[in-house]
Amino acid sequence: CDGQRFRNYHANGRAGAVVAGVFDGQNHTVTLNINRSGDEDYSGLFGICEEGTILNVNTAGSVAATTAGGICGFLRYGRIENCHNSATITIPGEGGDMVVNLGGVCGYSEGGTILNCSNSAEVSCVSSETEMCYIGGVCGASEHGTNLLNCSNSGAVSCNSAPRRPRNRDMLCLMVGGVCGLITGTMANCYNSGAVSSDRRAEDHEGVGSVYGSAFSSVLNCYYDKDVCPNEGSGTSDDLVPATGLTAEQCKAARGTDGALVDLLNGYIK
């Protein structure tokens, strides 16, 4: 399927799954206007991508759902490549007793690959009731061998209490990261320049970091803008693999020379 027919398409509900096929958006932009409720709902340009491939598409607008991403809500053993999101991602209303997976590109990934993708919009959960929250600039939670490669985020990422409903209890699990909330596969060559924050606390697992909230895997050559994110680059990690902070001047210098930032992310410049 190619993206020509989507040139003037505006999505306002959960899109169909991509199953063992290829969608090439040909670098077109799709404007989303999605507001879905329900704990089992997956929302984005595509609700579920199962063993399929999504290529070369941009998303704008807004998505509100419990598991949401601009490109895909749930990626299962599929691939998202060269896709970019500028749609705000959040939950509908103030949520409830639910699990939340929010990412700029993908909400939840199981064994998939996210390659050369970026997010520039806000990703946020505002709720005093949510029990488990996984939020990332690119992907909310990536498990079962997911590969997150060459991705970046510049949007604000947050999990906060509802302003008129103070939190009445701690969450069970809270993982918030500039690129990914939870990563159990491989994260390599990723960068965050968006603010990361949370005023919520968790009883069990908790991690808030400038690149990832919690990592149980390999994290290689990952960086963050330490002028924007003065806190530690990583949340919690079994391997205690830190991300590296760069100043804004270092980032500008890297971007201003041919391939310098790419080389930096690939470990060629120390």
XYZ file of N, CA and C in Angstrom:
810
model
N 0.853 -1.185 0.000
C 0.000 0.000 0.000
C 0.891 1.237 0.000
N 0.618 2.195 -0.886
C 1.423 3.411 -0.876
C 0.613 4.553 -0.284
N 1.303 5.665 0.001
C 0.680 6.763 0.719
C 0.016 7.797 -0.152
N -0.082 7.598 -1.458
C -0.616 8.627 -2.340
C -2.047 9.003 -1.971
N -2.864 8.007 -1.643
C -4.270 8.288 -1.334
C -4.426 9.040 -0.015
N -3.378 9.073 0.833
C -3.467 9.721 2.126
C -3.028 11.174 2.087
N -2.819 11.723 0.893
C -2.298 13.086 0.778
C -3.165 14.073 1.553
N -4.490 13.944 1.473
C -5.392 14.863 2.166
C -6.242 14.152 3.215
N -5.715 13.069 3.747
C -6.461 12.255 4.699
C -6.340 12.808 6.115
N -7.459 12.921 6.837
C -7.456 13.332 8.234
C -8.083 12.197 9.038
N -7.276 11.581 9.914
C -7.778 10.455 10.712
C -8.479 10.968 11.949
N -9.641 10.420 12.295
C -10.346 10.820 13.500
C -10.791 9.625 14.331
N -10.218 8.473 14.108
C -10.527 7.298 14.898
C -9.400 6.309 14.796
N -9.577 5.130 15.389
C -8.526 4.127 15.359
C -8.405 3.553 13.962
N -7.199 3.609 13.400
C -6.981 3.091 12.052
C -6.786 1.587 12.095
N -6.908 0.949 10.934
C -6.802 -0.492 10.847
C -5.379 -0.984 11.041
N -5.233 -2.308 11.262
C -3.926 -2.906 11.481
C -3.189 -3.106 10.164
N -1.879 -3.125 10.249
C -1.043 -3.526 9.132
C -0.522 -4.907 9.473
N -0.899 -5.918 8.744
C -0.522 -7.281 9.070
C 0.314 -7.862 7.941
N 1.586 -8.150 8.230
C 2.482 -8.793 7.268
C 2.485 -8.085 5.916
N 2.377 -6.777 5.934
C 2.408 -5.991 4.712
C 3.272 -4.774 4.889
N 3.364 -3.955 3.845
C 4.189 -2.755 3.880
C 3.333 -1.537 3.537
N 3.396 -0.517 4.388
C 2.766 0.767 4.100
C 3.874 1.792 3.913
N 3.936 2.400 2.737
C 4.904 3.442 2.440
C 4.162 4.757 2.282
N 4.355 5.662 3.232
C 3.643 6.933 3.203
C 4.233 7.955 2.262
N 5.361 7.646 1.612
C 5.985 8.545 0.642
C 6.191 9.953 1.198
N 6.503 10.004 2.494
C 6.810 11.250 3.199
C 5.642 12.232 3.286
N 4.409 11.744 3.092
C 3.246 12.598 3.285
C 2.976 12.773 4.786
N 2.203 13.810 5.124
C 1.820 14.076 6.513
C 0.332 13.802 6.694
N -0.001 13.043 7.724
C -1.390 12.733 8.057
C -1.755 13.471 9.336
N -2.854 14.227 9.317
C -3.312 14.942 10.506
C -4.288 14.061 11.279
N -3.991 13.814 12.549
C -4.792 12.936 13.398
C -5.665 13.747 14.346
N -6.862 13.251 14.613
C -7.748 13.830 15.620
C -8.462 12.672 16.298
N -7.756 12.030 17.228
C -8.215 10.769 17.812
C -8.386 10.940 19.314
N -9.554 10.552 19.814
C -9.823 10.549 21.246
C -10.589 9.278 21.570
N -9.881 8.321 22.137
C -10.464 7.007 22.389
C -10.375 6.677 23.867
N -11.370 5.997 24.403
C -11.343 5.550 25.788
C -11.392 4.029 25.821
N -10.953 3.461 26.928
C -10.960 2.008 27.067
C -9.557 1.489 27.304
N -9.423 0.596 28.295
C -8.112 0.110 28.690
C -7.419 -0.698 27.606
N -8.152 -1.300 26.688
C -7.542 -2.169 25.688
C -7.444 -1.509 24.320
N -7.617 -0.211 24.277
C -7.620 0.463 22.990
C -6.214 0.863 22.571
N -5.875 0.580 21.304
C -4.597 0.972 20.726
C -4.873 2.008 19.638
N -4.234 3.144 19.721
C -4.569 4.225 18.793
C -3.341 4.916 18.236
N -3.500 5.403 17.003
C -2.482 6.130 16.278
C -2.918 6.150 14.820
N -2.034 6.521 13.931
C -2.353 6.387 12.515
C -2.778 4.955 12.230
N -2.051 4.011 12.821
C -2.439 2.604 12.807
C -2.581 2.142 14.249
N -3.696 1.476 14.553
C -3.905 0.973 15.902
C -2.901 -0.107 16.242
N -2.800 -1.123 15.361
C -1.903 -2.260 15.577
C -1.136 -2.533 14.299
N 0.173 -2.695 14.418
C 1.007 -3.152 13.307
C 1.609 -4.490 13.714
N 1.106 -5.563 13.156
C 1.552 -6.908 13.526
C 2.305 -7.541 12.361
N 3.614 -7.705 12.527
C 4.488 -8.299 11.513
C 4.434 -7.525 10.199
N 4.149 -6.237 10.289
C 4.117 -5.387 9.111
C 5.208 -4.335 9.181
N 5.260 -3.503 8.157
C 6.264 -2.447 8.085
C 5.594 -1.130 7.714
N 5.900 -0.079 8.472
C 5.394 1.264 8.199
C 6.593 2.140 7.882
N 6.566 2.785 6.701
C 7.710 3.557 6.227
C 7.318 4.976 5.847
N 8.205 5.923 6.062
C 8.164 7.232 5.392
C 6.828 7.958 5.529
N 6.359 8.119 6.757
C 5.113 8.864 6.959
C 5.282 9.790 8.156
N 4.631 10.953 8.085
C 4.666 11.940 9.157
C 3.267 12.119 9.717
N 3.155 12.358 11.022
C 1.851 12.566 11.637
C 1.834 13.873 12.411
N 0.679 14.545 12.381
C 0.466 15.794 13.115
C -0.900 15.712 13.790
N -1.272 16.729 14.574
C -2.586 16.749 15.200
C -2.536 16.316 16.653
N -3.410 15.345 17.032
C -3.456 14.893 18.427
C -4.020 13.488 18.522
N -3.551 12.750 19.535
C -4.053 11.403 19.833
C -4.226 11.295 21.336
N -5.411 10.848 21.783
C -5.672 10.611 23.199
C -6.202 9.199 23.362
N -5.434 8.344 24.046
C -5.829 6.954 24.278
C -4.927 6.385 25.357
N -5.267 5.205 25.880
C -4.455 4.624 26.940
C -3.173 3.987 26.414
N -3.185 3.489 25.191
C -1.969 3.025 24.515
C -1.943 3.716 23.167
N -1.018 4.673 23.011
C -1.080 5.538 21.834
C 0.297 5.964 21.371
N 0.404 6.133 20.062
C 1.574 6.715 19.425
C 1.132 7.405 18.162
N 1.878 8.372 17.692
C 1.490 9.061 16.473
C 1.428 8.130 15.285
N 2.385 7.225 15.174
C 2.421 6.295 14.041
C 1.645 5.033 14.337
N 1.830 4.455 15.533
C 1.222 3.161 15.831
C 0.985 3.022 17.324
N -0.179 2.484 17.701
C -0.449 2.231 19.109
C 0.328 1.033 19.624
N 0.228 -0.093 18.913
C 0.841 -1.350 19.327
C 1.602 -1.949 18.156
N 2.926 -2.061 18.313
C 3.791 -2.671 17.300
C 4.175 -4.063 17.773
N 3.769 -5.078 17.034
C 4.057 -6.461 17.437
C 4.873 -7.145 16.345
N 6.160 -7.325 16.614
C 7.086 -7.978 15.682
C 7.024 -7.337 14.293
N 6.854 -6.037 14.273
C 6.845 -5.293 13.020
C 7.978 -4.291 13.001
N 7.890 -3.343 12.069
C 8.972 -2.379 11.859
C 8.388 -1.013 11.525
N 8.907 0.024 12.168
C 8.573 1.402 11.842
C 9.882 2.086 11.479
N 9.940 2.657 10.277
C 11.204 3.220 9.799
C 10.982 4.568 9.116
N 11.844 5.508 9.440
C 11.828 6.833 8.827
C 10.457 7.501 8.956
N 9.914 7.478 10.174
C 8.626 8.101 10.455
C 8.812 9.177 11.527
N 8.002 10.245 11.426
C 8.208 11.386 12.304
C 6.866 11.914 12.789
N 6.784 12.172 14.081
C 5.525 12.591 14.681
C 5.609 13.985 15.273
N 4.559 14.800 14.996
C 4.406 16.097 15.653
C 3.000 16.230 16.247
N 2.309 15.096 16.438
C 0.990 15.082 17.076
C 1.155 14.933 18.584
N 0.419 15.729 19.365
C 0.474 15.574 20.813
C -0.156 14.238 21.204
N 0.449 13.591 22.198
C 0.000 12.276 22.653
C -0.348 12.375 24.131
N -1.570 11.945 24.498
C -1.982 12.013 25.895
C -3.055 10.966 26.153
N -3.625 10.976 27.361
C -4.717 10.067 27.682
C -6.037 10.824 27.608
N -7.158 10.112 27.413
C -8.449 10.805 27.374
C -8.888 11.220 28.771
N -9.294 12.462 28.940
C -9.754 12.930 30.248
C -8.646 12.857 31.280
N -9.015 12.416 32.492
C -8.044 12.261 33.567
C -7.753 10.798 33.838
N -8.183 9.913 32.934
C -7.855 8.503 33.073
C -8.581 7.851 34.244
N -8.120 6.660 34.577
C -8.710 5.899 35.672
C -7.724 4.850 36.126
N -8.212 3.762 36.682
C -7.335 2.677 37.127
C -6.918 1.869 35.910
N -5.802 2.246 35.300
C -5.434 1.648 34.031
C -3.933 1.623 33.869
N -3.506 0.866 32.847
C -2.119 0.878 32.402
C -2.022 1.814 31.207
N -1.050 2.706 31.220
C -0.883 3.693 30.159
C 0.453 3.468 29.465
N 0.425 3.386 28.126
C 1.628 3.308 27.307
C 1.552 4.424 26.260
N 2.378 5.446 26.407
C 2.330 6.574 25.485
C 3.715 6.841 24.909
N 3.784 6.988 23.588
C 5.034 7.343 22.927
C 4.758 8.224 21.724
N 5.690 9.084 21.389
C 5.487 9.948 20.240
C 5.315 9.180 18.949
N 6.071 8.116 18.778
C 5.991 7.295 17.569
C 5.148 6.052 17.816
N 5.399 5.345 18.928
C 4.718 4.080 19.221
C 4.411 3.994 20.707
N 3.207 3.542 21.035
C 2.843 3.406 22.445
C 3.508 2.224 23.105
N 3.355 1.048 22.499
C 3.902 -0.189 23.065
C 4.435 -1.064 21.946
N 5.664 -1.565 22.125
C 6.276 -2.432 21.120
C 6.662 -3.761 21.733
N 6.299 -4.824 21.064
C 6.648 -6.180 21.476
C 7.461 -6.827 20.352
N 8.772 -6.899 20.532
C 9.632 -7.558 19.553
C 9.755 -6.843 18.227
N 9.498 -5.555 18.172
C 9.567 -4.819 16.913
C 10.882 -4.072 16.743
N 10.984 -3.309 15.655
C 12.132 -2.450 15.393
C 11.642 -1.060 15.037
N 12.182 -0.054 15.708
C 11.874 1.339 15.416
C 13.189 1.996 15.018
N 13.272 2.414 13.757
C 14.538 2.847 13.175
C 14.397 4.220 12.507
N 15.331 5.108 12.799
C 15.377 6.432 12.149
C 14.061 7.194 12.294
N 13.532 7.225 13.508
C 12.260 7.905 13.764
C 12.456 9.028 14.774
N 11.519 9.985 14.767
C 11.648 11.102 15.699
C 10.284 11.612 16.145
N 10.292 12.311 17.279
C 9.103 12.973 17.801
C 9.464 14.389 18.212
N 8.571 15.344 17.893
C 8.803 16.740 18.267
C 7.650 17.321 19.076
N 6.677 16.481 19.464
C 5.496 16.972 20.171
C 5.489 16.513 21.622
N 4.611 17.124 22.411
C 4.485 16.770 23.821
C 3.845 15.383 23.969
N 4.386 14.597 24.896
C 3.817 13.304 25.272
C 3.559 13.368 26.770
N 2.296 13.267 27.188
C 1.996 13.511 28.601
C 0.837 12.676 29.105
N 0.911 12.363 30.389
C -0.188 11.725 31.105
C -0.509 12.590 32.311
N -1.722 13.102 32.380
C -2.161 13.893 33.527
C -3.290 13.125 34.203
N -2.978 12.477 35.321
C -3.958 11.630 35.994
C -3.513 11.370 37.422
N -4.466 11.314 38.333
C -4.173 10.963 39.711
C -4.556 9.520 40.019
N -5.088 8.794 39.036
C -5.605 7.459 39.272
C -4.838 6.356 38.553
N -4.111 6.692 37.512
C -3.422 5.678 36.724
C -2.481 4.854 37.596
N -2.530 3.520 37.443
C -1.743 2.631 38.290
C -0.349 2.347 37.730
N -0.244 2.183 36.418
C 1.031 1.855 35.793
C 1.214 2.735 34.568
N 2.364 3.404 34.481
C 2.544 4.402 33.441
C 3.914 4.258 32.789
N 3.906 4.057 31.453
C 5.131 3.958 30.665
C 5.058 5.034 29.580
N 5.938 6.029 29.668
C 5.866 7.169 28.757
C 7.255 7.471 28.208
N 7.347 7.641 26.892
C 8.618 7.985 26.260
C 8.423 8.915 25.084
N 9.430 9.696 24.763
C 9.331 10.604 23.629
C 9.147 9.880 22.313
N 9.765 8.716 22.168
C 9.624 7.920 20.944
C 8.720 6.716 21.185
N 8.978 5.948 22.258
C 8.175 4.757 22.554
C 7.907 4.676 24.051
N 6.666 4.348 24.411
C 6.319 4.253 25.822
C 6.991 3.077 26.499
N 6.721 1.876 26.004
C 7.340 0.661 26.527
C 7.747 -0.218 25.356
N 8.989 -0.697 25.386
C 9.480 -1.571 24.319
C 10.060 -2.822 24.959
N 9.429 -3.968 24.688
C 9.782 -5.210 25.363
C 10.017 -6.337 24.363
N 10.428 -7.496 24.910
C 10.581 -8.723 24.132
C 11.522 -8.542 22.940
N 12.675 -7.919 23.195
C 13.681 -7.817 22.145
C 13.473 -6.692 21.155
N 12.681 -5.700 21.489
C 12.503 -4.551 20.592
C 13.835 -3.829 20.383
N 14.089 -3.404 19.150
C 15.259 -2.607 18.816
C 14.828 -1.162 18.576
N 15.425 -0.239 19.289
C 15.140 1.189 19.153
C 16.441 1.853 18.722
N 16.527 2.221 17.428
C 17.805 2.598 16.840
C 17.720 3.938 16.108
N 18.727 4.783 16.313
C 18.857 6.040 15.570
C 17.606 6.914 15.678
N 17.088 7.054 16.884
C 15.852 7.815 17.092
C 16.113 9.027 17.977
N 15.236 10.031 17.852
C 15.420 11.244 18.647
C 14.082 11.826 19.088
N 14.151 12.581 20.184
C 12.969 13.278 20.689
C 13.340 14.695 21.072
N 12.443 15.652 20.743
C 12.620 17.035 21.174
C 11.378 17.570 21.885
N 10.358 16.727 22.064
C 9.131 17.143 22.744
C 9.217 16.917 24.241
N 8.420 17.667 25.014
C 8.362 17.483 26.462
C 7.671 16.170 26.803
N 8.195 15.461 27.800
C 7.652 14.168 28.219
C 7.354 14.254 29.713
N 6.114 13.910 30.118
C 5.764 14.092 31.524
C 4.661 13.157 31.988
N 4.641 12.938 33.303
C 3.555 12.218 33.972
C 3.257 12.971 35.262
N 2.098 13.603 35.336
C 1.785 14.460 36.479
C 0.375 14.222 36.998
N 0.147 14.640 38.227
C -1.177 14.527 38.828
C -2.136 15.512 38.194
N -3.417 15.144 38.202
C -4.440 16.077 37.725
C -4.492 17.278 38.667
N -4.542 18.503 38.141
C -4.413 19.704 38.987
C -5.502 19.843 40.042
N -6.719 19.394 39.750
C -7.802 19.548 40.720
C -8.127 18.255 41.449
N -7.273 17.214 41.213
C -7.460 15.948 41.921
C -6.105 15.480 42.436
N -5.709 15.903 43.626
C -4.413 15.490 44.136
C -4.318 13.960 44.201
N -3.126 13.441 43.981
C -2.952 11.987 43.985
C -3.324 11.426 45.353
N -4.109 10.351 45.354
C -4.530 9.765 46.616
C -3.730 8.529 46.978
N -2.825 8.108 46.100
C -1.966 6.967 46.398
C -0.847 6.924 45.373
N 0.207 6.212 45.727
C 1.301 6.040 44.795
C 0.907 5.072 43.690
N 1.582 5.192 42.561
C 1.379 4.252 41.465
C 2.084 2.944 41.793
N 1.738 1.888 41.058
C 2.458 0.626 41.186
C 3.760 0.668 40.402
N 3.719 1.317 39.219
C 4.897 1.332 38.359
C 4.918 2.636 37.561
N 6.077 3.297 37.519
C 6.220 4.560 36.810
C 7.555 4.579 36.081
N 7.515 4.656 34.748
C 8.732 4.702 33.951
C 8.569 5.767 32.867
N 9.357 6.831 32.970
C 9.257 7.972 32.067
C 10.647 8.290 31.529
N 10.784 8.348 30.217
C 12.088 8.622 29.619
C 11.995 9.531 28.413
N 13.050 10.287 28.157
C 13.061 11.196 27.022
C 12.904 10.501 25.688
N 13.477 9.304 25.559
C 13.322 8.515 24.337
C 12.368 7.353 24.569
N 12.549 6.619 25.675
C 11.700 5.451 25.943
C 11.478 5.295 27.442
N 10.254 4.958 27.838
C 9.962 4.748 29.252
C 10.600 3.474 29.773
N 10.317 2.355 29.122
C 10.862 1.047 29.481
C 11.471 0.420 28.249
N 12.731 -0.046 28.360
C 13.380 -0.732 27.247
C 13.966 -2.044 27.751
N 13.596 -3.157 27.116
C 14.171 -4.454 27.465
C 14.863 -5.095 26.267
N 14.963 -4.360 25.173
C 15.690 -4.839 23.999
C 16.983 -4.073 23.850
N 17.212 -3.499 22.681
C 18.426 -2.728 22.426
C 18.066 -1.296 22.063
N 18.707 -0.350 22.735
C 18.586 1.066 22.382
C 19.975 1.562 22.009
N 20.105 2.100 20.798
C 21.413 2.559 20.348
C 21.282 3.816 19.499
N 22.240 4.720 19.658
C 22.340 5.930 18.831
C 21.083 6.793 18.920
N 20.621 7.023 20.135
C 19.404 7.815 20.339
C 19.729 9.090 21.111
N 18.865 10.093 20.936
C 19.146 11.413 21.504
C 17.859 12.088 21.956
N 17.925 12.764 23.113
C 16.780 13.518 23.604
C 17.168 14.944 23.931
N 16.354 15.904 23.456
C 16.540 17.310 23.809
C 15.256 17.909 24.374
N 14.316 17.041 24.797
C 13.061 17.503 25.390
C 13.093 17.379 26.904
N 12.351 18.247 27.593
C 12.278 18.199 29.051
C 11.542 16.943 29.509
N 11.977 16.358 30.614
C 11.369 15.156 31.176
C 11.026 15.430 32.639
N 9.771 15.145 33.034
C 9.377 15.453 34.411
C 8.253 14.544 34.882
N 8.135 14.443 36.216
C 7.025 13.709 36.824
C 6.894 14.116 38.285
N 5.639 14.324 38.743
C 5.426 14.558 40.162
C 4.767 13.345 40.830
N 4.622 12.263 40.074
C 4.057 11.032 40.613
C 5.156 10.163 41.210
N 4.785 9.241 42.085
C 5.706 8.303 42.699
C 5.122 6.901 42.600
N 6.006 5.894 42.654
C 5.564 4.510 42.500
C 5.960 3.685 43.716
N 5.116 2.708 44.065
C 5.391 1.825 45.190
C 6.479 0.814 44.858
N 6.506 0.358 43.614
C 7.392 -0.743 43.240
C 8.510 -0.240 42.330
N 8.294 -0.258 41.016
C 9.324 0.139 40.062
C 9.137 1.602 39.667
N 10.204 2.372 39.763
C 10.130 3.788 39.410
C 11.420 4.220 38.732
N 11.296 4.886 37.596
C 12.461 5.426 36.921
C 12.063 6.590 36.040
N 12.713 7.715 36.212
C 12.490 8.903 35.384
C 13.862 9.379 34.920
N 14.079 9.389 33.602
C 15.393 9.751 33.106
C 15.339 10.516 31.802
N 16.419 11.210 31.497
C 16.469 12.056 30.309
C 16.490 11.266 29.008
N 16.904 9.995 29.063
C 16.888 9.141 27.872
C 15.933 7.970 28.068
N 16.059 7.252 29.170
C 15.128 6.157 29.440
C 14.726 6.165 30.907
N 13.520 5.647 31.170
C 13.069 5.538 32.550
C 13.660 4.333 33.225
N 13.609 3.176 32.540
C 14.173 1.947 33.082
C 14.644 1.081 31.930
N 15.845 0.510 32.074
C 16.427 -0.320 31.016
C 16.908 -1.639 31.597
N 16.540 -2.723 30.940
C 16.998 -4.052 31.315
C 17.615 -4.682 30.074
N 18.607 -3.996 29.499
C 19.068 -4.382 28.171
C 20.340 -3.622 27.827
N 20.675 -3.602 26.532
C 21.838 -2.873 26.044
C 21.436 -1.450 25.664
N 22.143 -0.470 26.203
C 21.947 0.930 25.850
C 23.294 1.462 25.403
N 23.396 1.853 24.122
C 24.684 2.222 23.536
C 24.603 3.586 22.847
N 25.607 4.420 23.071
C 25.744 5.696 22.344
C 24.476 6.546 22.402
N 23.951 6.727 23.588
C 22.744 7.540 23.745
C 23.076 8.822 24.504
N 22.449 9.933 24.076
C 22.814 11.256 24.561
C 21.571 12.084 24.878
N 21.789 13.139 25.669
C 20.704 14.068 25.970
C 21.281 15.464 26.166
N 20.442 16.465 25.980
C 20.813 17.863 26.165
C 20.755 18.173 27.662
N 21.900 18.284 28.297
C 21.895 18.455 29.746
C 21.535 19.868 30.174
N 21.442 20.813 29.228
C 20.912 22.138 29.568
C 19.399 22.070 29.771
N 18.742 21.217 28.997
C 17.289 21.041 29.106
C 16.953 20.011 30.170
N 17.761 18.975 30.280
C 17.530 17.861 31.212
C 18.695 17.787 32.196
N 18.677 18.591 33.253
C 19.804 18.588 34.180
C 19.880 17.344 35.045
N 18.779 16.566 35.099
C 18.793 15.343 35.885
C 19.618 14.268 35.176
N 19.796 13.145 35.824
C 20.590 12.072 35.242
C 20.007 11.615 33.917
N 20.876 11.159 33.030
C 20.438 10.734 31.707
C 19.649 9.454 31.720
N 19.811 8.644 32.782
C 19.109 7.376 32.838
C 18.334 7.274 34.135
N 17.305 6.453 34.100
C 16.546 6.188 35.303
C 17.174 5.035 36.052
N 16.591 3.840 35.930
C 17.147 2.655 36.561
C 17.564 1.659 35.493
N 18.591 0.875 35.778
C 19.107 -0.069 34.800
C 19.776 -1.237 35.489
N 19.502 -2.463 35.022
C 20.186 -3.638 35.541
C 21.682 -3.542 35.283
N 22.055 -3.022 34.107
C 23.459 -2.947 33.718
C 24.102 -1.619 34.093
N 23.326 -0.706 34.687
C 23.828 0.610 35.067
C 24.544 1.298 33.914
N 23.904 1.293 32.763
C 24.483 1.931 31.576
C 24.013 3.372 31.517
N 24.902 4.339 31.696
C 24.465 5.733 31.683
C 24.378 6.286 30.270
N 23.485 7.243 30.076
C 23.500 8.045 28.858
C 24.434 9.230 29.106
N 24.809 9.931 28.059
C 25.786 11.016 28.165
C 25.121 12.362 27.927
N 25.383 13.330 28.801
C 24.833 14.662 28.637
C 25.739 15.550 27.814
N 25.137 16.320 26.905
C 25.861 17.301 26.099
C 25.259 18.674 26.363
N 26.065 19.709 26.339
C 25.525 21.063 26.457
C 24.908 21.481 25.127
N 24.113 22.550 25.160
C 23.509 23.050 23.929
C 24.585 23.453 22.926
N 25.674 24.031 23.410
C 26.747 24.443 22.509
C 27.402 23.243 21.835
N 27.579 22.170 22.589
C 28.131 20.957 21.997
C 27.190 20.379 20.945
N 25.887 20.437 21.232
C 24.902 19.932 20.263
C 24.919 20.776 18.993
N 24.951 22.108 19.159
C 24.955 22.990 17.994
C 26.204 22.770 17.157
N 27.342 22.599 17.816
C 28.593 22.374 17.094
C 28.538 21.078 16.311
N 27.936 20.068 16.925
C 27.837 18.779 16.243
C 26.910 18.869 15.047
N 25.770 19.588 15.210
C 24.819 19.699 14.117
C 25.358 20.563 12.979
N 26.281 21.475 13.314
C 26.745 22.424 12.316
C 27.804 21.902 11.375
N 28.275 20.695 11.589
C 29.296 20.117 10.717
C 28.755 18.863 10.059
N 29.231 18.585 8.881
C 28.699 17.468 8.113
C 28.888 16.149 8.855
N 27.765 15.552 9.209
C 27.804 14.213 9.783
C 28.357 14.120 11.187
N 28.691 15.260 11.830
C 29.355 15.190 13.127
C 28.466 14.570 14.200
N 27.186 14.981 14.241
C 26.304 14.417 15.254
C 26.065 12.934 14.993
N 25.941 12.569 13.731
C 25.783 11.146 13.395
C 26.999 10.368 13.861
N 28.181 10.909 13.596
C 29.402 10.241 14.048
C 29.434 10.133 15.562
N 28.998 11.206 16.241
C 28.977 11.198 17.687
C 28.089 10.090 18.213
N 26.881 9.981 17.640
C 25.951 8.977 18.100
C 26.429 7.564 17.802
N 27.274 7.412 16.836
C 27.811 6.101 16.504
C 29.140 5.828 17.198
N 29.528 6.727 18.090
C 30.677 6.468 18.916
C 32.015 6.798 18.283
N 32.017 7.493 17.153
C 33.278 7.790 16.493
C 33.952 9.036 17.074
N 33.151 9.931 17.655
C 33.715 11.118 18.285
C 33.473 11.007 19.781
N 34.508 11.125 20.555
C 34.388 10.960 22.002
C 34.299 12.335 22.680
